[in-house]
Amino acid sequence: MSADSKQPRRFTGDLDTDRETVRQSLDGISEVIYRELTIGGVRRAVLVFISTNVNTELIAKHIIEPLQKLDRKLAEQQQSYGIFTGIPIIEPVTELRPAVIAILSGKTLMLTDGLGEASLLNTKGGEKRSVQEPTSETVVRGPREGFTESLNVNVSLVRNKLKTTAFKTTSFSVGSLTKTNVVIGYLEHLAEPDMIKEIKRRVASVDMDGVLESGYIEELIEDNPLSPFPQFQYTERPDTAAAQLLEGRFVIFVDGTPFVLMGPVSAWQMMQSSEDYYERSIIGTFLRWLRFGFLMIALFLPAVYIATITFHHDMLPTNLILSIAASREAIPFPALVEGMIMELSFEALREAGVRLPKAVGSAVSILGALVIGQSAVQAGIVSAPMVIVVSLTGIASFCLPRFNFAITIRLLRFPLMYLAGILGLYGIIIGAILIAGHMCKLRSVGVPYLSGVAPYRKSDNEDIFVRAPWWKHEKRPTFLNSANRKRMGSTAQIDKLRKRVPGW
């Protein structure tokens, strides 16, 4: 009988019949173990579990041994799953389908002769990665713990930072074949109820056969999945997830991946790093200005260079334009083709460095850039100024703290280069207007993508282009419509303390 049969099958209480029913449902799975035992020396039982998904030591010491030592009279008299009160974490199950799903998820099914219901024991185990420092969001100052592939561990890491009953979680099972556990977490008194209701509806409406990573969920619940801009942020850091919850956002945990989704987000949030809040405000502000500067370089520098060389020579000083002209004298391609060749080559080297083994990946990417760039210049295929422009652009894109936002900027660079090669600076202006218009129209779970600037709110600008001191963060962002905007006490008391302490 198939485990996915639409006709519900209930346990009968006859051990041999129930065991055969379960065996038929799990037929073809070689890791399934059927462990027979006798409860209290008088009642037959069978434990059914998948050996690779459970903690076998837990089963041996805390399930089998206590059951065999159970009082004989108690074993004879009990007629429900309450006979197993000495066994940790049990729940009854009467139908075959949920029992099979539980076994595949790492639980142990206990079938007992004479009982019309079975018991599920939480024995999930197997090989798992321990909590380690996240590799995609490294910081100099800050916590070193990162999410793992275990959903329960990830939720507990956040709950350890938010020791409050207001941190609520709602669980879903997504994927008809994978039965992936998905959990939505939020702070009840901070998150807007309509927003939480909407995100629950979107996750519950996901209908597909398998979910293996949070990216599956992200693409299916976005407001505009065809936009190049990410409408959810993901993180490996529990402190980042906790910080977003404290602002009134929600997080989405997906079992099997260390990347947790957070929303709603704004474009400005993609330019922020968790380390901004661990250093003093003046340092955080400087780093943000640096990132915004490199954002402009990563997006516009190749296009501006192409437009200047092709149409607007008079914009450059005479000595500089003569130097560039001399370096381009033997180049057979126009600036647009030259820029496209170099940018595509750089992207190929970057992708190769990511995909190759770590031991050789960095060496190949660095040596490849140096050797190919120098050889291309000597061969007269590209000019030295173009190599410098492409190198600066690549370095600038590495300064963006969020990979999903940085790759969007890398993608938009190419149409801007094309417009610059056709229309010059006018093409760049047209491209910038189109990008700005699209971002103004974009939403993240109904929240404007440029919130704080478009629509403009003065109170939200304390954490966009500058990282204001903590005593200025009295209120949460207005665009999140939090039920409780107050984040900290009034700064008036701090101002009074400054006046009393000499030299402050």
Coordinates of C-alpha atoms in Angstrom, one line a residue:
M1 CA 0.0 0.0 0.0
S2 CA 1.4 3.5 -0.9
A3 CA 2.1 5.9 1.9
D4 CA 0.4 8.6 -0.2
S5 CA -2.9 6.7 -0.6
K6 CA -5.9 9.0 -0.4
Q7 CA -7.9 6.4 1.6
P8 CA -6.9 6.7 5.3
R9 CA -5.7 3.5 6.9
R10 CA -6.0 3.2 10.7
F11 CA -4.1 0.9 13.0
T12 CA -6.0 -2.1 14.2
G13 CA -4.3 -3.1 17.4
D14 CA -3.1 -6.4 15.9
L15 CA 0.7 -6.2 15.9
D16 CA 1.3 -8.5 13.0
T17 CA -1.3 -6.8 10.8
D18 CA -0.1 -3.3 11.6
R19 CA 3.5 -4.2 11.1
E20 CA 2.8 -5.6 7.7
T21 CA 0.8 -2.5 6.8
V22 CA 3.8 -0.3 7.7
R23 CA 6.2 -2.6 5.9
Q24 CA 4.3 -2.3 2.7
S25 CA 4.2 1.5 2.9
L26 CA 8.0 1.6 3.5
D27 CA 8.8 -1.1 1.0
G28 CA 12.0 -0.4 -0.9
I29 CA 13.7 1.6 1.8
S30 CA 16.6 -0.5 2.9
E31 CA 17.5 1.7 6.0
V32 CA 14.2 0.9 7.8
I33 CA 14.7 -1.1 11.0
Y34 CA 12.0 -3.2 12.7
R35 CA 13.1 -3.7 16.3
E36 CA 11.0 -6.2 18.2
L37 CA 10.8 -6.1 22.0
T38 CA 8.6 -7.3 24.9
I39 CA 7.2 -4.6 27.2
G40 CA 7.3 -5.7 30.8
G41 CA 7.9 -9.2 29.7
V42 CA 4.3 -9.7 28.6
R43 CA 3.3 -7.4 25.7
R44 CA 4.8 -7.5 22.3
A45 CA 5.9 -4.3 20.5
V46 CA 7.8 -3.2 17.5
L47 CA 9.9 -0.1 17.0
V48 CA 10.0 1.2 13.4
F49 CA 12.7 3.8 12.4
I50 CA 15.1 4.7 9.7
S51 CA 18.6 4.0 11.0
T52 CA 20.3 6.9 9.2
N53 CA 17.8 9.5 10.6
V54 CA 17.6 8.7 14.3
N55 CA 19.8 8.7 17.4
T56 CA 20.3 5.0 18.0
E57 CA 21.9 5.5 21.4
L58 CA 18.8 7.4 22.6
I59 CA 16.6 4.5 21.3
A60 CA 18.7 1.9 23.1
K61 CA 19.1 3.6 26.5
H62 CA 15.9 5.6 26.9
I63 CA 13.3 3.6 25.0
I64 CA 14.1 -0.1 24.7
E65 CA 15.7 -0.5 28.2
P66 CA 12.9 1.3 30.1
L67 CA 10.2 -0.6 28.3
Q68 CA 11.7 -3.9 29.0
K69 CA 12.0 -3.1 32.7
L70 CA 8.4 -1.8 32.9
D71 CA 6.2 -3.2 35.6
R72 CA 4.4 -6.4 34.4
K73 CA 1.0 -5.5 35.8
L74 CA 1.2 -2.0 34.4
A75 CA 2.1 -3.4 31.0
E76 CA -0.9 -5.7 31.1
Q77 CA -3.5 -3.2 32.3
Q78 CA -2.8 -0.1 30.2
Q79 CA -5.0 0.2 27.1
S80 CA -3.6 3.4 25.5
Y81 CA -0.4 5.1 24.7
G82 CA -0.2 6.3 28.3
I83 CA 1.6 3.1 29.1
F84 CA 4.7 4.8 27.8
T85 CA 4.7 7.7 30.2
G86 CA 8.3 6.9 31.2
I87 CA 9.4 7.4 27.6
P88 CA 10.4 11.0 26.6
I89 CA 8.4 13.0 24.1
I90 CA 5.6 10.8 22.8
E91 CA 2.4 11.4 21.0
P92 CA -0.3 9.1 19.8
V93 CA -1.1 8.4 16.1
T94 CA -4.0 6.4 14.8
E95 CA -3.6 6.6 11.0
L96 CA -0.9 5.2 8.7
R97 CA -0.1 8.3 6.6
P98 CA 1.0 10.7 9.4
A99 CA 2.9 7.8 11.0
V100 CA 4.9 7.1 7.8
I101 CA 5.7 10.8 7.3
A102 CA 6.9 10.9 10.9
I103 CA 9.2 7.9 10.3
L104 CA 10.7 9.6 7.2
S105 CA 11.3 12.8 9.3
G106 CA 13.4 11.0 11.8
K107 CA 10.9 9.9 14.5
T108 CA 10.4 6.3 15.7
L109 CA 7.0 4.6 15.5
M110 CA 6.0 2.2 18.2
L111 CA 3.4 -0.5 17.5
T112 CA 2.0 -2.3 20.5
D113 CA 0.0 -5.5 20.4
G114 CA -3.6 -4.9 21.7
L115 CA -3.5 -1.1 21.3
G116 CA -5.6 0.6 18.6
E117 CA -3.1 3.5 18.4
A118 CA 0.6 3.7 17.8
S119 CA 3.1 6.1 19.4
L120 CA 5.6 8.5 17.9
L121 CA 8.8 9.1 19.7
N122 CA 11.1 12.0 18.9
T123 CA 14.4 10.3 18.2
K124 CA 15.6 12.5 15.4
G125 CA 19.4 12.4 15.0
G126 CA 21.9 11.5 12.3
E127 CA 24.9 13.4 11.2
K128 CA 24.5 17.1 11.4
R129 CA 26.8 20.1 11.1
S130 CA 27.5 21.9 14.4
V131 CA 27.0 25.6 15.0
Q132 CA 29.9 27.4 13.2
E133 CA 30.9 30.9 12.2
P134 CA 29.0 31.9 9.0
T135 CA 31.1 32.1 5.9
S136 CA 29.0 34.5 3.8
E137 CA 28.7 37.3 6.5
T138 CA 32.0 37.5 8.3
V139 CA 32.5 40.4 10.7
V140 CA 35.5 41.7 12.7
R141 CA 33.3 42.4 15.8
G142 CA 30.2 40.5 16.6
P143 CA 28.9 37.0 17.4
R144 CA 30.6 34.1 15.7
E145 CA 27.6 31.7 15.7
G146 CA 25.7 30.9 12.5
F147 CA 22.7 29.0 11.5
T148 CA 22.9 25.3 10.5
E149 CA 20.8 23.0 8.3
S150 CA 18.7 22.0 11.4
L151 CA 15.5 24.0 11.7
N152 CA 15.1 23.3 15.4
V153 CA 18.6 24.5 16.1
N154 CA 18.0 27.7 14.0
V155 CA 14.8 28.6 15.9
S156 CA 16.5 27.9 19.2
L157 CA 19.5 30.2 18.3
V158 CA 17.1 33.1 17.7
R159 CA 14.9 32.3 20.7
N160 CA 18.1 32.4 22.9
K161 CA 18.5 36.0 21.9
L162 CA 14.8 36.9 22.3
K163 CA 13.8 35.6 25.7
T164 CA 10.2 36.6 25.5
T165 CA 6.9 34.8 25.0
A166 CA 6.1 37.4 22.3
F167 CA 8.3 35.5 19.8
K168 CA 5.7 33.4 18.1
T169 CA 6.2 30.7 15.5
T170 CA 3.9 29.1 13.0
S171 CA 4.9 25.9 11.3
F172 CA 4.0 24.6 7.8
S173 CA 4.8 21.5 5.8
V174 CA 5.7 22.4 2.2
G175 CA 6.3 20.0 -0.6
S176 CA 4.3 16.9 -1.4
L177 CA 7.4 14.7 -1.6
T178 CA 9.9 16.5 0.7
K179 CA 7.5 17.5 3.4
T180 CA 9.9 20.3 4.3
N181 CA 9.2 22.0 7.6
V182 CA 8.9 25.8 7.2
V183 CA 8.5 28.1 10.2
I184 CA 7.4 31.7 10.2
G185 CA 8.7 33.7 13.3
Y186 CA 7.7 37.1 14.4
L187 CA 7.3 39.3 17.6
E188 CA 3.6 39.4 18.3
H189 CA 3.4 42.9 19.8
L190 CA 5.7 44.4 17.1
A191 CA 4.8 42.9 13.7
E192 CA 1.8 44.3 11.8
P193 CA -1.0 41.6 12.0
D194 CA -2.1 42.1 8.4
M195 CA 1.4 41.6 7.2
I196 CA 1.8 38.4 9.2
K197 CA -1.5 37.1 7.9
E198 CA -0.5 37.8 4.3
I199 CA 2.9 36.1 4.6
K200 CA 1.2 33.0 6.2
R201 CA -1.2 32.9 3.3
R202 CA 1.6 33.1 0.7
V203 CA 3.6 30.3 2.4
A204 CA 0.5 28.1 2.9
S205 CA -0.4 28.5 -0.8
V206 CA 2.9 27.1 -2.1
D207 CA 2.1 23.9 -3.9
M208 CA 5.0 22.0 -5.3
D209 CA 6.6 18.5 -5.0
G210 CA 9.8 19.5 -3.2
V211 CA 11.4 22.4 -1.3
L212 CA 15.2 22.0 -0.8
E213 CA 16.3 25.5 0.0
S214 CA 14.8 28.8 1.1
G215 CA 15.3 30.1 -2.4
Y216 CA 12.4 27.9 -3.5
I217 CA 10.1 29.7 -1.1
E218 CA 11.5 33.2 -1.8
E219 CA 10.8 33.1 -5.5
L220 CA 7.2 31.8 -5.0
I221 CA 6.2 34.4 -2.4
E222 CA 7.8 37.6 -3.8
D223 CA 5.6 40.5 -4.9
N224 CA 7.4 40.8 -8.2
P225 CA 9.4 37.6 -9.0
L226 CA 10.5 39.0 -12.4
S227 CA 12.3 42.0 -10.9
P228 CA 16.1 41.7 -10.7
F229 CA 16.0 43.3 -7.2
P230 CA 15.7 40.9 -4.2
Q231 CA 12.6 41.5 -2.2
F232 CA 13.7 39.3 0.7
Q233 CA 16.9 39.4 2.6
Y234 CA 18.6 36.2 3.7
T235 CA 21.2 35.7 6.5
E236 CA 23.2 33.1 8.2
R237 CA 23.5 35.2 11.4
P238 CA 21.1 34.7 14.3
D239 CA 21.9 38.3 15.6
T240 CA 20.8 39.7 12.2
A241 CA 17.6 37.8 12.3
A242 CA 16.9 38.9 15.9
A243 CA 17.6 42.5 15.0
Q244 CA 15.1 42.4 12.1
L245 CA 12.5 40.8 14.4
L246 CA 13.0 43.7 16.9
E247 CA 12.1 46.2 14.1
G248 CA 8.8 44.5 13.4
R249 CA 9.8 42.2 10.6
F250 CA 9.3 38.4 10.2
V251 CA 11.7 35.6 9.5
I252 CA 11.2 32.4 7.6
F253 CA 13.1 29.2 8.7
V254 CA 13.3 26.4 6.2
D255 CA 14.5 23.0 7.3
G256 CA 17.7 21.8 5.5
T257 CA 19.3 25.2 4.9
P258 CA 21.3 27.7 7.0
F259 CA 19.9 30.7 5.2
V260 CA 16.9 32.3 6.9
L261 CA 14.7 34.7 4.9
M262 CA 13.7 38.1 6.4
G263 CA 11.1 40.6 5.2
P264 CA 9.8 43.0 4.3
V265 CA 13.0 44.7 3.2
S266 CA 14.1 48.0 1.6
A267 CA 16.9 48.8 -0.8
W268 CA 18.7 50.7 1.9
Q269 CA 18.7 47.6 4.1
M270 CA 20.7 45.8 1.4
M271 CA 23.5 48.3 2.0
Q272 CA 23.7 47.7 5.8
S273 CA 25.9 45.2 7.6
S274 CA 25.4 43.9 11.1
E275 CA 28.8 45.3 12.1
D276 CA 27.5 48.8 11.5
Y277 CA 25.6 48.5 14.8
Y278 CA 28.5 47.0 16.8
E279 CA 30.9 49.9 16.1
R280 CA 30.4 53.5 17.0
S281 CA 28.0 55.5 15.0
I282 CA 30.7 57.6 13.2
I283 CA 32.4 54.5 12.0
G284 CA 29.2 52.9 10.9
T285 CA 28.3 56.1 9.0
F286 CA 31.7 56.2 7.3
L287 CA 31.4 52.6 6.1
R288 CA 27.9 53.3 4.7
W289 CA 29.1 56.3 2.7
L290 CA 31.9 54.2 1.4
R291 CA 29.5 51.5 0.3
F292 CA 27.2 54.0 -1.4
G293 CA 30.2 55.4 -3.2
F294 CA 31.3 52.0 -4.4
L295 CA 27.7 51.2 -5.4
M296 CA 27.8 54.1 -7.8
I297 CA 31.2 52.9 -9.2
A298 CA 30.0 49.3 -9.6
L299 CA 26.9 50.4 -11.4
F300 CA 27.9 53.4 -13.5
L301 CA 31.8 53.5 -14.0
P302 CA 32.1 51.3 -17.1
A303 CA 29.1 53.0 -18.7
V304 CA 30.4 56.5 -18.0
Y305 CA 33.9 55.5 -19.4
I306 CA 32.3 54.1 -22.6
A307 CA 30.1 57.2 -23.0
T308 CA 33.0 59.5 -22.4
I309 CA 35.4 57.8 -24.8
T310 CA 32.8 57.4 -27.5
F311 CA 30.9 60.7 -27.5
H312 CA 32.1 63.1 -24.9
H313 CA 35.9 63.6 -25.3
D314 CA 35.6 67.2 -24.2
M315 CA 34.7 66.2 -20.7
L316 CA 38.2 65.0 -20.0
P317 CA 41.4 67.0 -19.5
T318 CA 43.5 67.3 -22.7
N319 CA 46.5 65.3 -21.2
L320 CA 44.2 62.5 -20.0
I321 CA 42.3 62.2 -23.3
L322 CA 45.6 62.1 -25.2
S323 CA 46.9 59.3 -22.9
I324 CA 43.8 57.3 -23.4
A325 CA 43.8 57.9 -27.1
A326 CA 47.4 56.7 -27.3
S327 CA 46.6 53.5 -25.4
R328 CA 43.6 52.8 -27.7
E329 CA 45.4 53.5 -30.9
A330 CA 45.9 49.9 -31.8
I331 CA 42.7 48.5 -30.3
P332 CA 40.5 47.0 -33.1
F333 CA 37.2 47.2 -31.2
P334 CA 35.0 50.2 -30.2
A335 CA 34.8 51.0 -26.5
L336 CA 31.5 49.2 -26.0
V337 CA 32.7 45.9 -27.4
E338 CA 36.0 46.3 -25.5
G339 CA 34.1 46.9 -22.2
M340 CA 31.7 43.9 -22.8
I341 CA 34.6 41.6 -23.5
M342 CA 36.4 42.6 -20.3
E343 CA 33.3 42.6 -18.1
L344 CA 32.3 39.2 -19.3
S345 CA 35.8 37.8 -18.8
F346 CA 35.9 39.2 -15.3
E347 CA 32.5 37.7 -14.5
A348 CA 33.7 34.3 -15.9
L349 CA 36.9 34.5 -13.7
R350 CA 34.8 35.3 -10.6
E351 CA 32.4 32.5 -11.3
A352 CA 35.3 30.1 -11.9
G353 CA 36.9 31.2 -8.6
V354 CA 33.6 30.3 -6.8
R355 CA 33.1 26.9 -8.4
L356 CA 36.6 25.6 -8.2
P357 CA 37.9 23.9 -5.0
K358 CA 39.0 26.4 -2.4
A359 CA 42.6 25.3 -2.6
V360 CA 42.9 26.5 -6.2
G361 CA 39.9 28.8 -6.6
S362 CA 41.5 32.0 -5.3
A363 CA 44.8 31.4 -7.1
V364 CA 43.1 30.8 -10.4
S365 CA 40.9 33.9 -10.2
I366 CA 43.8 36.2 -9.2
L367 CA 46.4 34.7 -11.6
G368 CA 43.8 34.6 -14.3
A369 CA 42.9 38.2 -14.0
L370 CA 46.5 39.3 -13.9
V371 CA 47.8 37.1 -16.7
I372 CA 44.8 37.5 -19.0
G373 CA 44.6 41.3 -18.4
Q374 CA 48.3 41.8 -19.1
S375 CA 48.3 39.5 -22.1
A376 CA 45.2 41.2 -23.6
V377 CA 46.9 44.7 -23.2
Q378 CA 50.1 43.5 -24.8
A379 CA 48.3 41.8 -27.6
G380 CA 46.4 45.0 -28.4
I381 CA 42.9 43.5 -27.8
V382 CA 42.0 45.8 -24.9
S383 CA 43.4 49.0 -23.6
A384 CA 45.1 49.5 -20.2
P385 CA 42.5 52.1 -19.1
M386 CA 39.7 49.7 -19.7
V387 CA 41.5 47.1 -17.6
I388 CA 41.8 49.6 -14.8
V389 CA 38.1 50.5 -15.1
V390 CA 36.9 46.9 -15.0
S391 CA 39.2 46.1 -12.0
L392 CA 37.9 49.1 -10.0
T393 CA 34.3 48.0 -10.9
G394 CA 35.0 44.5 -9.7
I395 CA 36.5 45.7 -6.4
A396 CA 33.5 48.0 -5.9
S397 CA 31.0 45.2 -6.3
F398 CA 32.8 43.2 -3.6
C399 CA 32.2 46.0 -1.1
L400 CA 28.4 45.5 -1.2
P401 CA 27.5 43.5 1.9
R402 CA 24.6 41.5 0.4
F403 CA 25.4 39.0 -2.4
N404 CA 21.9 39.0 -3.9
F405 CA 21.9 42.8 -4.2
A406 CA 25.5 42.9 -5.5
I407 CA 24.7 40.4 -8.3
T408 CA 21.7 42.6 -9.3
I409 CA 24.1 45.6 -9.7
R410 CA 26.5 43.4 -11.7
L411 CA 23.6 42.4 -14.0
L412 CA 22.3 46.0 -14.5
R413 CA 25.8 47.2 -15.4
F414 CA 25.5 45.5 -18.9
P415 CA 22.3 47.3 -20.2
L416 CA 23.8 50.6 -18.9
M417 CA 27.0 49.9 -20.8
Y418 CA 24.9 49.2 -24.0
L419 CA 22.9 52.4 -23.6
A420 CA 26.1 54.4 -23.0
G421 CA 27.6 53.0 -26.2
I422 CA 24.5 53.9 -28.2
L423 CA 23.3 57.2 -26.7
G424 CA 26.2 58.4 -24.5
L425 CA 25.4 60.1 -21.2
Y426 CA 21.8 60.5 -22.3
G427 CA 21.6 56.7 -22.4
I428 CA 23.0 56.4 -18.9
I429 CA 20.4 59.0 -17.7
I430 CA 17.6 57.1 -19.3
G431 CA 18.8 53.8 -17.8
A432 CA 19.1 55.4 -14.3
I433 CA 15.5 56.8 -14.6
L434 CA 14.2 53.4 -15.6
I435 CA 15.9 51.7 -12.7
A436 CA 14.7 54.4 -10.2
G437 CA 11.2 54.2 -11.6
H438 CA 11.1 50.4 -11.2
M439 CA 12.4 50.6 -7.7
C440 CA 9.8 53.2 -6.8
K441 CA 7.1 50.8 -8.1
L442 CA 8.6 47.7 -6.4
R443 CA 7.1 46.3 -3.1
S444 CA 8.3 43.8 -0.5
V445 CA 5.2 42.2 1.1
G446 CA 3.3 45.4 0.3
V447 CA 6.0 47.8 1.7
P448 CA 7.6 50.3 -0.8
Y449 CA 11.1 49.2 -1.7
L450 CA 12.5 52.7 -1.3
S451 CA 10.7 53.4 2.0
G452 CA 12.2 56.3 3.9
V453 CA 13.1 58.2 0.7
A454 CA 10.2 57.4 -1.6
P455 CA 7.8 58.0 0.2
Y456 CA 10.0 60.3 2.2
R457 CA 9.9 60.1 6.0
K458 CA 12.3 62.2 8.0
S459 CA 12.2 59.9 11.0
D460 CA 13.4 56.9 9.0
N461 CA 16.5 58.7 7.6
E462 CA 18.3 58.1 10.9
D463 CA 19.3 54.7 9.7
I464 CA 19.6 55.0 5.9
F465 CA 22.5 57.1 4.8
V466 CA 23.9 57.6 8.3
R467 CA 24.0 55.3 11.3
A468 CA 22.7 57.6 14.0
P469 CA 23.9 57.0 17.6
W470 CA 21.8 54.5 19.5
W471 CA 20.2 57.2 21.7
K472 CA 18.6 58.6 18.5
H473 CA 16.8 55.3 17.7
E474 CA 13.9 55.9 20.0
K475 CA 11.3 54.8 17.4
R476 CA 11.1 51.9 15.0
P477 CA 10.7 52.5 11.2
T478 CA 7.3 54.0 10.3
F479 CA 7.0 52.1 7.0
L480 CA 6.7 48.8 8.9
N481 CA 3.5 50.0 10.6
S482 CA 4.6 48.4 13.9
A483 CA 1.9 48.2 16.6
N484 CA 4.6 49.5 19.1
R485 CA 7.0 52.0 17.6
K486 CA 8.8 52.8 20.8
R487 CA 12.2 51.1 20.9
M488 CA 13.9 52.7 23.9
G489 CA 13.4 55.3 26.6
S490 CA 13.5 59.1 25.9
T491 CA 17.0 60.6 25.3
A492 CA 16.1 63.4 27.6
Q493 CA 17.5 61.4 30.6
I494 CA 20.8 60.8 28.7
D495 CA 21.1 64.5 27.9
K496 CA 20.6 65.3 31.6
L497 CA 23.3 62.8 32.5
R498 CA 25.7 64.4 30.0
K499 CA 25.3 67.8 31.7
R500 CA 26.0 66.3 35.2
V501 CA 29.2 64.4 34.1
P502 CA 32.2 66.7 33.5
G503 CA 33.9 66.2 30.2
W504 CA 31.0 64.3 28.6

